[in-house]
mmCIF file of C-alpha atoms and ligand atoms in Angstrom:
data_model
loop_
_atom_site.group_PDB
_atom_site.id
_atom_site.type_symbol
_atom_site.label_atom_id
_atom_site.label_comp_id
_atom_site.label_asym_id
_atom_site.label_seq_id
_atom_site.Cartn_x
_atom_site.Cartn_y
_atom_site.Cartn_z
ATOM 1 C CA MET A 22 92.211 77.771 103.291
ATOM 2 C CA ILE A 23 93.347 81.292 104.149
ATOM 3 C CA VAL A 24 92.434 82.713 107.504
ATOM 4 C CA THR A 25 92.233 86.528 107.555
ATOM 5 C CA ARG A 26 91.805 87.244 111.254
ATOM 6 C CA ALA A 27 94.838 86.573 113.410
ATOM 7 C CA SER A 28 94.536 84.559 116.540
ATOM 8 C CA ARG A 29 97.889 85.242 118.153
ATOM 9 C CA GLY A 30 98.115 83.272 121.329
ATOM 10 C CA PRO A 31 99.686 80.317 123.015
ATOM 11 C CA ARG A 32 98.868 77.872 120.184
ATOM 12 C CA PRO A 33 100.777 77.522 116.932
ATOM 13 C CA LEU A 34 99.396 79.302 113.878
ATOM 14 C CA ALA A 35 98.314 77.329 110.832
ATOM 15 C CA ASP A 36 100.524 79.589 108.693
ATOM 16 C CA MET A 37 101.746 83.156 108.499
ATOM 17 C CA THR A 38 98.457 84.486 107.082
ATOM 18 C CA ALA A 39 96.924 83.783 110.508
ATOM 19 C CA ALA A 40 99.335 86.399 111.933
ATOM 20 C CA VAL A 41 97.913 89.204 109.770
ATOM 21 C CA GLY A 42 95.989 91.800 111.760
ATOM 22 C CA ASN A 43 95.234 92.123 115.439
ATOM 23 C CA THR A 44 98.068 94.714 115.705
ATOM 24 C CA PRO A 45 98.711 96.572 118.940
ATOM 25 C CA LEU A 46 97.090 99.921 119.693
ATOM 26 C CA VAL A 47 99.450 102.022 121.815
ATOM 27 C CA ARG A 48 98.885 105.229 123.693
ATOM 28 C CA ILE A 49 101.102 108.145 122.678
ATOM 29 C CA ARG A 50 101.947 109.472 126.093
ATOM 30 C CA HIS A 51 104.792 111.959 125.968
ATOM 31 C CA VAL A 52 104.163 113.953 122.831
ATOM 32 C CA ALA A 53 100.484 114.276 123.760
ATOM 33 C CA ARG A 54 101.283 115.369 127.337
ATOM 34 C CA GLU A 55 100.739 119.012 126.429
ATOM 35 C CA LEU A 56 97.091 118.188 125.652
ATOM 36 C CA PRO A 57 95.332 116.967 128.784
ATOM 37 C CA GLY A 58 91.909 115.404 128.223
ATOM 38 C CA ILE A 59 92.913 114.155 124.773
ATOM 39 C CA GLU A 60 93.999 110.583 124.248
ATOM 40 C CA ILE A 61 96.002 109.762 121.119
ATOM 41 C CA TYR A 62 96.607 106.139 120.070
ATOM 42 C CA ALA A 63 98.700 104.657 117.302
ATOM 43 C CA LYS A 64 97.747 101.420 115.561
ATOM 44 C CA LEU A 65 101.099 99.808 114.857
ATOM 45 C CA GLU A 66 100.713 98.071 111.507
ATOM 46 C CA GLY A 67 104.419 97.337 111.305
ATOM 47 C CA PHE A 68 103.665 94.304 113.490
ATOM 48 C CA ASN A 69 102.030 92.513 110.532
ATOM 49 C CA PRO A 70 104.162 89.604 109.279
ATOM 50 C CA GLY A 71 105.170 91.441 106.066
ATOM 51 C CA GLY A 72 105.846 94.569 108.122
ATOM 52 C CA SER A 73 102.969 96.796 107.004
ATOM 53 C CA VAL A 74 99.286 97.585 106.853
ATOM 54 C CA LYS A 75 99.239 96.286 103.272
ATOM 55 C CA ASP A 76 99.302 92.630 104.413
ATOM 56 C CA ARG A 77 95.607 93.079 105.245
ATOM 57 C CA THR A 78 94.831 94.387 101.729
ATOM 58 C CA ALA A 79 96.917 91.852 99.813
ATOM 59 C CA LEU A 80 95.484 88.919 101.763
ATOM 60 C CA GLN A 81 91.875 90.071 101.196
ATOM 61 C CA ILE A 82 92.520 90.744 97.463
ATOM 62 C CA ILE A 83 94.069 87.295 96.974
ATOM 63 C CA ARG A 84 91.480 85.484 99.085
ATOM 64 C CA ASP A 85 88.478 87.166 97.323
ATOM 65 C CA ALA A 86 89.995 86.558 93.876
ATOM 66 C CA MET A 87 90.699 82.877 94.568
ATOM 67 C CA ASP A 88 87.302 82.308 96.117
ATOM 68 C CA ALA A 89 85.611 83.880 93.061
ATOM 69 C CA GLY A 90 87.783 81.922 90.618
ATOM 70 C CA ARG A 91 89.282 85.127 89.212
ATOM 71 C CA LEU A 92 92.787 83.986 90.311
ATOM 72 C CA VAL A 93 93.566 80.424 89.453
ATOM 73 C CA ARG A 94 96.696 78.341 89.707
ATOM 74 C CA GLY A 95 99.058 78.905 86.847
ATOM 75 C CA GLN A 96 98.105 82.551 86.527
ATOM 76 C CA THR A 97 100.325 85.416 87.712
ATOM 77 C CA LEU A 98 99.157 88.102 90.074
ATOM 78 C CA ILE A 99 100.352 91.471 88.712
ATOM 79 C CA ASP A 100 100.069 94.959 90.269
ATOM 80 C CA SER A 101 101.882 98.244 90.410
ATOM 81 C CA THR A 102 103.214 99.073 93.808
ATOM 82 C CA SER A 103 105.904 101.275 95.265
ATOM 83 C CA GLY A 104 106.603 98.905 98.064
ATOM 84 C CA ASN A 105 104.454 97.681 100.931
ATOM 85 C CA THR A 106 101.699 96.153 98.844
ATOM 86 C CA GLY A 107 104.338 94.450 96.703
ATOM 87 C CA ILE A 108 106.072 92.996 99.757
ATOM 88 C CA ALA A 109 102.662 91.695 100.940
ATOM 89 C CA TYR A 110 101.707 90.108 97.594
ATOM 90 C CA ALA A 111 105.217 88.641 97.392
ATOM 91 C CA TRP A 112 105.250 86.813 100.731
ATOM 92 C CA ILE A 113 101.603 85.651 100.557
ATOM 93 C CA GLY A 114 102.158 84.528 96.978
ATOM 94 C CA ALA A 115 105.275 82.604 98.057
ATOM 95 C CA LEU A 116 103.283 80.919 100.827
ATOM 96 C CA LEU A 117 100.310 80.006 98.648
ATOM 97 C CA GLY A 118 102.335 78.936 95.540
ATOM 98 C CA LEU A 119 101.206 81.872 93.396
ATOM 99 C CA ARG A 120 103.415 83.672 90.890
ATOM 100 C CA VAL A 121 103.720 87.409 91.544
ATOM 101 C CA THR A 122 104.909 90.191 89.193
ATOM 102 C CA LEU A 123 105.348 93.723 90.470
ATOM 103 C CA VAL A 124 105.633 96.831 88.347
ATOM 104 C CA MET A 125 107.532 99.533 90.236
ATOM 105 C CA GLN A 126 109.467 102.691 89.474
ATOM 106 C CA ASP A 127 113.174 102.067 89.012
ATOM 107 C CA SER A 128 113.726 104.761 91.687
ATOM 108 C CA VAL A 129 112.252 102.565 94.477
ATOM 109 C CA SER A 130 114.699 102.092 97.339
ATOM 110 C CA GLU A 131 117.097 99.113 97.159
ATOM 111 C CA PRO A 132 115.747 97.472 100.340
ATOM 112 C CA ARG A 133 112.300 97.444 98.781
ATOM 113 C CA LYS A 134 113.630 95.736 95.690
ATOM 114 C CA GLN A 135 115.617 93.238 97.782
ATOM 115 C CA LEU A 136 112.602 92.387 99.950
ATOM 116 C CA THR A 137 110.290 91.504 97.079
ATOM 117 C CA ARG A 138 113.076 89.561 95.348
ATOM 118 C CA ALA A 139 113.661 87.575 98.546
ATOM 119 C CA TYR A 140 110.140 86.234 98.232
ATOM 120 C CA GLY A 141 110.702 85.238 94.634
ATOM 121 C CA ALA A 142 108.525 87.929 93.034
ATOM 122 C CA LYS A 143 109.402 89.083 89.469
ATOM 123 C CA GLN A 144 110.082 92.834 89.090
ATOM 124 C CA ILE A 145 109.402 95.043 86.095
ATOM 125 C CA PHE A 146 110.738 98.622 86.342
ATOM 126 C CA SER A 147 108.996 101.658 84.970
ATOM 127 C CA ASP A 148 110.538 104.993 84.155
ATOM 128 C CA PRO A 149 110.722 107.140 87.323
ATOM 129 C CA ALA A 150 110.162 110.239 85.172
ATOM 130 C CA HIS A 151 106.562 109.075 84.724
ATOM 131 C CA GLY A 152 105.980 108.686 88.464
ATOM 132 C CA SER A 153 103.709 106.165 90.148
ATOM 133 C CA GLU A 154 101.053 106.924 87.501
ATOM 134 C CA GLY A 155 103.525 105.626 84.882
ATOM 135 C CA ALA A 156 103.907 102.333 86.787
ATOM 136 C CA ILE A 157 100.095 101.999 87.052
ATOM 137 C CA ARG A 158 99.699 102.546 83.248
ATOM 138 C CA MET A 159 102.522 100.132 82.387
ATOM 139 C CA CYS A 160 101.036 97.421 84.614
ATOM 140 C CA ALA A 161 97.540 97.823 83.136
ATOM 141 C CA GLU A 162 98.996 97.545 79.642
ATOM 142 C CA ILE A 163 100.922 94.333 80.436
ATOM 143 C CA ALA A 164 97.803 92.741 82.059
ATOM 144 C CA ALA A 165 95.551 93.805 79.201
ATOM 145 C CA ALA A 166 97.917 92.325 76.572
ATOM 146 C CA SER A 167 97.709 88.756 78.118
ATOM 147 C CA PRO A 168 94.482 88.578 80.165
ATOM 148 C CA ALA A 169 94.577 84.752 80.409
ATOM 149 C CA ASP A 170 98.069 84.826 81.981
ATOM 150 C CA TYR A 171 97.490 87.558 84.526
ATOM 151 C CA PHE A 172 95.215 88.438 87.442
ATOM 152 C CA TYR A 173 95.455 92.280 87.626
ATOM 153 C CA ALA A 174 94.948 92.908 91.343
ATOM 154 C CA ASP A 175 94.605 96.664 90.846
ATOM 155 C CA GLN A 176 94.674 97.794 94.449
ATOM 156 C CA TYR A 177 93.487 101.276 93.430
ATOM 157 C CA SER A 178 90.108 99.969 92.131
ATOM 158 C CA ASN A 179 89.704 96.651 93.940
ATOM 159 C CA GLU A 180 86.912 96.782 96.520
ATOM 160 C CA SER A 181 88.661 93.969 98.437
ATOM 161 C CA ASN A 182 91.122 96.682 99.518
ATOM 162 C CA PRO A 183 88.691 98.799 101.644
ATOM 163 C CA LYS A 184 86.880 95.592 102.550
ATOM 164 C CA ALA A 185 90.022 94.306 104.328
ATOM 165 C CA HIS A 186 89.880 97.351 106.600
ATOM 166 C CA PHE A 187 86.114 97.141 107.025
ATOM 167 C CA LEU A 188 86.418 93.570 108.182
ATOM 168 C CA THR A 189 89.614 93.835 110.337
ATOM 169 C CA THR A 190 91.155 97.280 111.023
ATOM 170 C CA GLY A 191 87.868 98.984 111.856
ATOM 171 C CA PRO A 192 86.521 96.268 114.247
ATOM 172 C CA GLU A 193 89.878 95.957 115.976
ATOM 173 C CA ILE A 194 90.027 99.676 116.740
ATOM 174 C CA TRP A 195 86.408 99.707 117.919
ATOM 175 C CA GLU A 196 87.221 96.827 120.321
ATOM 176 C CA GLN A 197 90.569 98.176 121.426
ATOM 177 C CA THR A 198 89.076 101.584 122.329
ATOM 178 C CA GLN A 199 85.936 99.904 123.693
ATOM 179 C CA GLY A 200 83.896 102.087 121.404
ATOM 180 C CA ARG A 201 85.403 105.317 122.789
ATOM 181 C CA ILE A 202 87.094 106.456 119.577
ATOM 182 C CA THR A 203 86.082 109.976 118.465
ATOM 183 C CA HIS A 204 88.420 110.469 115.489
ATOM 184 C CA PHE A 205 90.056 108.071 112.997
ATOM 185 C CA VAL A 206 93.118 109.421 111.161
ATOM 186 C CA ALA A 207 94.922 107.719 108.262
ATOM 187 C CA GLY A 208 97.088 108.794 105.319
ATOM 188 C CA ILE A 209 95.810 108.300 101.763
ATOM 189 C CA GLY A 210 97.762 106.036 99.419
ATOM 190 C CA THR A 211 95.087 104.049 97.646
ATOM 191 C CA GLY A 212 92.559 105.230 100.252
ATOM 192 C CA GLY A 213 91.798 101.650 101.326
ATOM 193 C CA THR A 214 92.557 102.117 104.988
ATOM 194 C CA ILE A 215 90.648 105.371 105.497
ATOM 195 C CA MET A 216 87.639 104.255 103.383
ATOM 196 C CA GLY A 217 87.192 100.730 104.830
ATOM 197 C CA GLY A 218 88.164 101.497 108.389
ATOM 198 C CA GLY A 219 86.148 104.735 108.288
ATOM 199 C CA ARG A 220 83.029 103.050 106.924
ATOM 200 C CA TYR A 221 83.057 100.434 109.724
ATOM 201 C CA LEU A 222 83.634 103.000 112.466
ATOM 202 C CA ARG A 223 80.970 105.433 111.196
ATOM 203 C CA GLY A 224 78.570 102.490 111.011
ATOM 204 C CA MET A 225 79.218 101.880 114.696
ATOM 205 C CA ASN A 226 78.927 105.587 115.670
ATOM 206 C CA PRO A 227 78.113 108.205 112.977
ATOM 207 C CA LYS A 228 79.705 110.923 115.173
ATOM 208 C CA ILE A 229 83.247 109.539 114.704
ATOM 209 C CA GLY A 230 85.316 111.998 112.627
ATOM 210 C CA ILE A 231 86.949 110.292 109.651
ATOM 211 C CA VAL A 232 90.114 112.364 108.905
ATOM 212 C CA ALA A 233 92.322 111.693 105.892
ATOM 213 C CA VAL A 234 95.877 112.953 105.685
ATOM 214 C CA GLU A 235 97.638 113.844 102.407
ATOM 215 C CA PRO A 236 100.978 115.466 101.564
ATOM 216 C CA ALA A 237 100.679 119.236 101.241
ATOM 217 C CA GLU A 238 103.167 119.281 98.315
ATOM 218 C CA SER A 239 102.961 117.401 95.007
ATOM 219 C CA LYS A 240 106.649 116.517 95.382
ATOM 220 C CA HIS A 241 106.780 115.153 98.933
ATOM 221 C CA SER A 242 108.736 112.817 101.188
ATOM 222 C CA PHE A 243 106.056 110.449 102.439
ATOM 223 C CA ASP A 244 106.545 106.964 101.070
ATOM 224 C CA GLY A 245 103.148 105.360 100.432
ATOM 225 C CA LEU A 246 101.046 108.574 100.409
ATOM 226 C CA LYS A 247 99.448 110.392 97.407
ATOM 227 C CA HIS A 248 98.979 114.072 96.797
ATOM 228 C CA MET A 249 95.388 113.806 95.525
ATOM 229 C CA PRO A 250 95.106 117.065 93.537
ATOM 230 C CA THR A 251 97.895 115.967 91.173
ATOM 231 C CA SER A 252 97.197 112.171 91.129
ATOM 232 C CA ILE A 253 94.832 109.885 89.291
ATOM 233 C CA ILE A 254 92.056 109.529 91.928
ATOM 234 C CA PRO A 255 91.774 105.879 92.981
ATOM 235 C CA ALA A 256 88.303 104.438 92.129
ATOM 236 C CA ILE A 257 87.953 103.146 95.716
ATOM 237 C CA TYR A 258 88.580 106.630 97.183
ATOM 238 C CA LYS A 259 85.358 108.519 97.926
ATOM 239 C CA GLU A 260 86.197 111.928 99.374
ATOM 240 C CA ALA A 261 82.575 112.693 100.213
ATOM 241 C CA GLU A 262 82.732 110.072 102.952
ATOM 242 C CA LEU A 263 85.373 111.994 104.882
ATOM 243 C CA ALA A 264 84.735 114.490 107.633
ATOM 244 C CA GLU A 265 87.892 116.296 106.517
ATOM 245 C CA LYS A 266 91.229 116.016 104.741
ATOM 246 C CA LEU A 267 94.366 117.548 106.278
ATOM 247 C CA SER A 268 97.407 118.553 104.260
ATOM 248 C CA ILE A 269 100.673 117.900 106.010
ATOM 249 C CA LYS A 270 103.920 119.448 104.879
ATOM 250 C CA SER A 271 106.852 117.072 104.398
ATOM 251 C CA ASP A 272 108.997 119.031 106.912
ATOM 252 C CA ASP A 273 106.243 118.870 109.584
ATOM 253 C CA GLY A 274 105.597 115.161 109.029
ATOM 254 C CA TRP A 275 109.289 114.364 109.201
ATOM 255 C CA ALA A 276 109.654 116.440 112.437
ATOM 256 C CA ALA A 277 106.703 114.548 113.937
ATOM 257 C CA THR A 278 108.364 111.221 112.949
ATOM 258 C CA GLU A 279 111.564 112.315 114.707
ATOM 259 C CA ARG A 280 109.603 113.190 117.830
ATOM 260 C CA LEU A 281 107.981 109.745 117.870
ATOM 261 C CA GLY A 282 111.467 108.221 117.868
ATOM 262 C CA HIS A 283 112.939 110.477 120.487
ATOM 263 C CA GLU A 284 110.032 110.804 122.844
ATOM 264 C CA GLU A 285 107.968 107.643 122.389
ATOM 265 C CA GLY A 286 110.516 105.037 121.395
ATOM 266 C CA LEU A 287 108.658 104.498 118.131
ATOM 267 C CA PHE A 288 110.914 104.109 115.084
ATOM 268 C CA VAL A 289 108.241 104.313 112.424
ATOM 269 C CA GLY A 290 107.966 105.211 108.706
ATOM 270 C CA HIS A 291 107.377 108.816 107.629
ATOM 271 C CA SER A 292 103.733 108.273 106.641
ATOM 272 C CA CYS A 293 103.238 107.511 110.378
ATOM 273 C CA GLY A 294 104.656 110.967 111.167
ATOM 274 C CA ALA A 295 102.190 112.493 108.676
ATOM 275 C CA ALA A 296 99.266 110.672 110.314
ATOM 276 C CA PHE A 297 100.534 111.678 113.720
ATOM 277 C CA ALA A 298 100.893 115.328 112.674
ATOM 278 C CA GLY A 299 97.250 115.097 111.481
ATOM 279 C CA ALA A 300 96.226 113.605 114.887
ATOM 280 C CA LEU A 301 97.989 116.419 116.704
ATOM 281 C CA THR A 302 96.118 119.024 114.552
ATOM 282 C CA ILE A 303 92.790 117.469 115.606
ATOM 283 C CA ALA A 304 93.981 117.174 119.244
ATOM 284 C CA ARG A 305 95.052 120.839 119.446
ATOM 285 C CA ARG A 306 91.757 121.963 117.957
ATOM 286 C CA LEU A 307 89.750 119.924 120.498
ATOM 287 C CA HIS A 308 91.953 121.141 123.353
ATOM 288 C CA ALA A 309 91.480 124.800 122.303
ATOM 289 C CA ARG A 310 87.687 124.268 122.450
ATOM 290 C CA GLY A 311 87.953 122.538 125.873
ATOM 291 C CA GLU A 312 86.720 119.280 124.394
ATOM 292 C CA ALA A 313 87.894 115.708 125.145
ATOM 293 C CA GLY A 314 88.779 113.191 122.443
ATOM 294 C CA VAL A 315 90.055 109.679 121.699
ATOM 295 C CA ILE A 316 92.017 109.877 118.444
ATOM 296 C CA VAL A 317 93.336 106.814 116.674
ATOM 297 C CA ALA A 318 96.022 107.221 113.976
ATOM 298 C CA ILE A 319 97.149 104.460 111.633
ATOM 299 C CA PHE A 320 100.929 103.867 111.670
ATOM 300 C CA PRO A 321 101.487 101.832 108.460
ATOM 301 C CA ASP A 322 105.025 100.505 108.979
ATOM 302 C CA PHE A 323 108.357 100.721 110.820
ATOM 303 C CA ARG A 324 111.347 102.586 109.381
ATOM 304 C CA GLU A 325 113.945 99.811 109.253
ATOM 305 C CA ARG A 326 112.725 98.846 105.782
ATOM 306 C CA TYR A 327 113.799 102.214 104.367
ATOM 307 C CA PHE A 328 117.479 101.575 105.122
ATOM 308 C CA SER A 329 119.938 100.023 102.707
ATOM 309 C CA ALA A 330 121.995 97.171 104.023
ATOM 310 C CA PRO A 331 125.704 97.426 103.087
ATOM 311 C CA SER A 332 126.740 94.772 100.623
ATOM 312 C CA VAL A 333 130.173 94.406 102.248
ATOM 313 C CA ILE A 334 130.702 94.227 105.988
ATOM 314 C CA VAL A 335 134.203 95.229 107.046
HETATM 315 N N1 PMP B 425 101.730 104.527 104.340
HETATM 316 C C1 PMP B 425 102.495 103.610 103.755
HETATM 317 C C2 PMP B 425 103.944 103.489 104.178
HETATM 318 C C3 PMP B 425 101.943 102.834 102.719
HETATM 319 O O1 PMP B 425 102.726 101.891 102.126
HETATM 320 C C4 PMP B 425 100.604 102.987 102.331
HETATM 321 C C5 PMP B 425 99.996 102.167 101.257
HETATM 322 N N2 PMP B 425 100.259 102.736 99.981
HETATM 323 C C6 PMP B 425 99.847 104.002 103.023
HETATM 324 C C7 PMP B 425 100.459 104.726 103.998
HETATM 325 C C8 PMP B 425 98.442 104.278 102.638
HETATM 326 O O2 PMP B 425 97.530 103.214 102.803
HETATM 327 P P1 PMP B 425 96.253 103.059 101.826
HETATM 328 O O3 PMP B 425 96.789 102.532 100.528
HETATM 329 O O4 PMP B 425 95.356 102.106 102.494
HETATM 330 O O5 PMP B 425 95.614 104.424 101.633
#
């Protein structure tokens, strides 16, 4: 039995899946000081057991597929992922006794490869020249060639992905802000976070602004994010549901990430800087109009995982 909602507390957890979700929401105090009347909060998804927001998605995908009999023992879960989702499938698969195969670009950072290997996942590498789209195509081909052997999780089309955020991320933010949230900001990778979280929050209060963040450049430096105009649009991503989409330049997102380290003590991944730059754009706009706001930005992971460990310590 898999438990999706965490109950972190004084009692032992049944297993690590019970520690997924219920991440802290923290006020960004110093960087936002220049904007009185505006509250900015970060939802620190790096506190999930696998170290990212994608634990929620992977757990929901696996649970729904097992419940529906679409993923059965003896089959292999396969998906294309540049990192965080793969890490999540890998640890949950290890825990539940499922085989996991990940198709990733050969250019993925060494720590990413090491992490998924540590959980016993099999890796298949695609040609980096064909980008993340090439990895998606290769994965679909492998799964289609042996449908009995594989469960193709397909995070880009799988409704369990936004559902994870509808059931957990959205309600947590609503509770943690006591319903005061005015804007929800998240980067777009598959679109699962912004779609599912946004749907829940808009259902609670239709006035909440659902703001997606994407890289401004097609060749960008935000691990986990997609430049939508030049990408295959994920089936789960419905742009019409957004209040707006902000384009953040790599340089600006990286500068924002640095500020979070220096001024807030938050050592987070660069997609967090992109989301934060988006939150600041909304905050400055509200401030210029003399309006108040409670802005929540999703911070998908911490930055340690992007470092390579030296193989020889001297
Ligand atoms: N940031 C990082 C670091 C990620 O790994 C992801 C997932 N690809 C995202 C942002 C975007 O999340 P989503 O897939 O829910 O849009």
